[in-house]
Amino acid sequence: MVCNEVRDAIYILNFHGLGAMPGWAPEGEEPYWISLDFFCRILDLVRGRADVSITFDDGNRTDYTLALPALKERGMTAQFFVVADRIGRHGYLSGPEIRALAEAGMAIGNHGFRHHRWTEIDSATLVRELTSARDQIGRAAGTRVCNAACPFGSYNRRVLKVLRACGFRRVYTSDRGPAASGAWFQPRNTITREADVPDIQGILDRPPAGTRKMWRDLKLFVKRWRN
């Protein structure tokens, strides 16, 4: 299901947690927690750019306590992909906080019922994972959940087929580089604490070209069609 397919390039910057990684966070997540100051500098860099959008994965509570105020202060919006069985757990978004994000104009998306690699789940289980998460997240947000983001950026042809069959309007990955505005398949650029503002500027100003673009297109083709 593809709506209003447009081929203009857009750049999706993806984030996870803000501030120092808390002790309860899963092992290995530290590179994905960036400072609030760095996040705000990135927002100031891209503010007003129609070709840049912001997403968040995992449903960390800092989406509400830190990201939301920074976005509202600048008149910006973002899309937040929530893990359904984390709702209300310590350190993660509560139902009322998800509703507050939606009421503030933020989009709410599906990051699965549990934070599993979808390539490692059989198709019947994946359907249940996606639809039960969509229902639970939608009830919390008080709005329809139309988009999904692949945990760990993990997908293959079978996963994409199930996502299409479940009727998701957009599917977001972690493949880096530009995306096609309006396309069903949306690569994103995950920002880590090792980056700096010039690195972000490089993402926006130096899209893949020549041989680099050829190899990226080939990699995406292989990932989308492998079993």
PDB file of N, CA and C in Angstrom, residues 39-40 43-44 46-50 52 54 67-78 104-106:
ATOM      1  N   PHE A  39      21.339  16.956  20.652  1.00  0.00           N
ATOM      2  CA  PHE A  39      20.043  16.848  19.983  1.00  0.00           C
ATOM      3  C   PHE A  39      19.501  18.224  19.620  1.00  0.00           C
ATOM      4  N   CYS A  40      19.583  19.165  20.532  1.00  0.00           N
ATOM      5  CA  CYS A  40      19.073  20.514  20.260  1.00  0.00           C
ATOM      6  C   CYS A  40      19.872  21.201  19.155  1.00  0.00           C
ATOM      7  N   LEU A  43      18.536  19.841  15.970  1.00  0.00           N
ATOM      8  CA  LEU A  43      17.245  20.452  15.643  1.00  0.00           C
ATOM      9  C   LEU A  43      17.442  21.851  15.075  1.00  0.00           C
ATOM     10  N   ASP A  44      18.340  22.615  15.674  1.00  0.00           N
ATOM     11  CA  ASP A  44      18.585  23.969  15.179  1.00  0.00           C
ATOM     12  C   ASP A  44      19.169  23.944  13.765  1.00  0.00           C
ATOM     13  N   VAL A  46      18.505  21.655  11.403  1.00  0.00           N
ATOM     14  CA  VAL A  46      17.551  21.198  10.379  1.00  0.00           C
ATOM     15  C   VAL A  46      16.209  21.924  10.445  1.00  0.00           C
ATOM     16  N   ARG A  47      16.044  22.756  11.430  1.00  0.00           N
ATOM     17  CA  ARG A  47      14.769  23.468  11.591  1.00  0.00           C
ATOM     18  C   ARG A  47      14.409  24.234  10.308  1.00  0.00           C
ATOM     19  N   GLY A  48      13.185  24.043   9.861  1.00  0.00           N
ATOM     20  CA  GLY A  48      12.713  24.731   8.664  1.00  0.00           C
ATOM     21  C   GLY A  48      13.001  23.993   7.372  1.00  0.00           C
ATOM     22  N   ARG A  49      13.720  22.875   7.437  1.00  0.00           N
ATOM     23  CA  ARG A  49      14.017  22.111   6.235  1.00  0.00           C
ATOM     24  C   ARG A  49      12.903  21.099   5.976  1.00  0.00           C
ATOM     25  N   ALA A  50      12.189  21.264   4.884  1.00  0.00           N
ATOM     26  CA  ALA A  50      11.094  20.367   4.552  1.00  0.00           C
ATOM     27  C   ALA A  50      11.583  18.992   4.134  1.00  0.00           C
ATOM     28  N   VAL A  52      13.834  17.197   5.731  1.00  0.00           N
ATOM     29  CA  VAL A  52      14.379  16.474   6.876  1.00  0.00           C
ATOM     30  C   VAL A  52      13.247  16.143   7.841  1.00  0.00           C
ATOM     31  N   ILE A  54      12.340  13.755  11.638  1.00  0.00           N
ATOM     32  CA  ILE A  54      12.929  13.213  12.857  1.00  0.00           C
ATOM     33  C   ILE A  54      12.105  12.017  13.316  1.00  0.00           C
ATOM     34  N   ALA A  67      12.765  15.140  24.607  1.00  0.00           N
ATOM     35  CA  ALA A  67      12.584  15.404  23.176  1.00  0.00           C
ATOM     36  C   ALA A  67      11.367  16.273  22.906  1.00  0.00           C
ATOM     37  N   LEU A  68      10.245  15.973  23.540  1.00  0.00           N
ATOM     38  CA  LEU A  68       9.013  16.725  23.281  1.00  0.00           C
ATOM     39  C   LEU A  68       9.178  18.216  23.574  1.00  0.00           C
ATOM     40  N   PRO A  69       9.703  18.627  24.741  1.00  0.00           N
ATOM     41  CA  PRO A  69       9.878  20.066  24.970  1.00  0.00           C
ATOM     42  C   PRO A  69      10.807  20.720  23.954  1.00  0.00           C
ATOM     43  N   ALA A  70      11.892  20.033  23.576  1.00  0.00           N
ATOM     44  CA  ALA A  70      12.831  20.613  22.608  1.00  0.00           C
ATOM     45  C   ALA A  70      12.164  20.801  21.253  1.00  0.00           C
ATOM     46  N   LEU A  71      11.358  19.834  20.849  1.00  0.00           N
ATOM     47  CA  LEU A  71      10.644  19.936  19.570  1.00  0.00           C
ATOM     48  C   LEU A  71       9.596  21.046  19.621  1.00  0.00           C
ATOM     49  N   LYS A  72       8.815  21.092  20.686  1.00  0.00           N
ATOM     50  CA  LYS A  72       7.755  22.104  20.802  1.00  0.00           C
ATOM     51  C   LYS A  72       8.346  23.510  20.829  1.00  0.00           C
ATOM     52  N   GLU A  73       9.468  23.679  21.498  1.00  0.00           N
ATOM     53  CA  GLU A  73      10.110  24.993  21.580  1.00  0.00           C
ATOM     54  C   GLU A  73      10.453  25.534  20.194  1.00  0.00           C
ATOM     55  N   ARG A  74      10.720  24.618  19.262  1.00  0.00           N
ATOM     56  CA  ARG A  74      11.123  25.012  17.905  1.00  0.00           C
ATOM     57  C   ARG A  74      10.000  24.863  16.882  1.00  0.00           C
ATOM     58  N   GLY A  75       8.816  24.511  17.346  1.00  0.00           N
ATOM     59  CA  GLY A  75       7.698  24.340  16.435  1.00  0.00           C
ATOM     60  C   GLY A  75       7.876  23.171  15.494  1.00  0.00           C
ATOM     61  N   MET A  76       8.556  22.114  15.960  1.00  0.00           N
ATOM     62  CA  MET A  76       8.854  20.955  15.126  1.00  0.00           C
ATOM     63  C   MET A  76       8.083  19.729  15.611  1.00  0.00           C
ATOM     64  N   THR A  77       7.971  18.743  14.745  1.00  0.00           N
ATOM     65  CA  THR A  77       7.320  17.487  15.103  1.00  0.00           C
ATOM     66  C   THR A  77       8.262  16.328  14.796  1.00  0.00           C
ATOM     67  N   ALA A  78       7.913  15.160  15.310  1.00  0.00           N
ATOM     68  CA  ALA A  78       8.694  13.944  15.070  1.00  0.00           C
ATOM     69  C   ALA A  78       7.742  12.759  15.117  1.00  0.00           C
ATOM     70  N   ALA A 104       0.154  16.459  21.086  1.00  0.00           N
ATOM     71  CA  ALA A 104       1.046  17.573  20.760  1.00  0.00           C
ATOM     72  C   ALA A 104       1.393  17.608  19.276  1.00  0.00           C
ATOM     73  N   GLY A 105       0.803  16.716  18.495  1.00  0.00           N
ATOM     74  CA  GLY A 105       1.032  16.713  17.053  1.00  0.00           C
ATOM     75  C   GLY A 105       2.102  15.756  16.588  1.00  0.00           C
ATOM     76  N   MET A 106       2.609  14.928  17.510  1.00  0.00           N
ATOM     77  CA  MET A 106       3.623  13.949  17.130  1.00  0.00           C
ATOM     78  C   MET A 106       2.953  12.695  16.570  1.00  0.00           C
TER      79      MET A 106
END
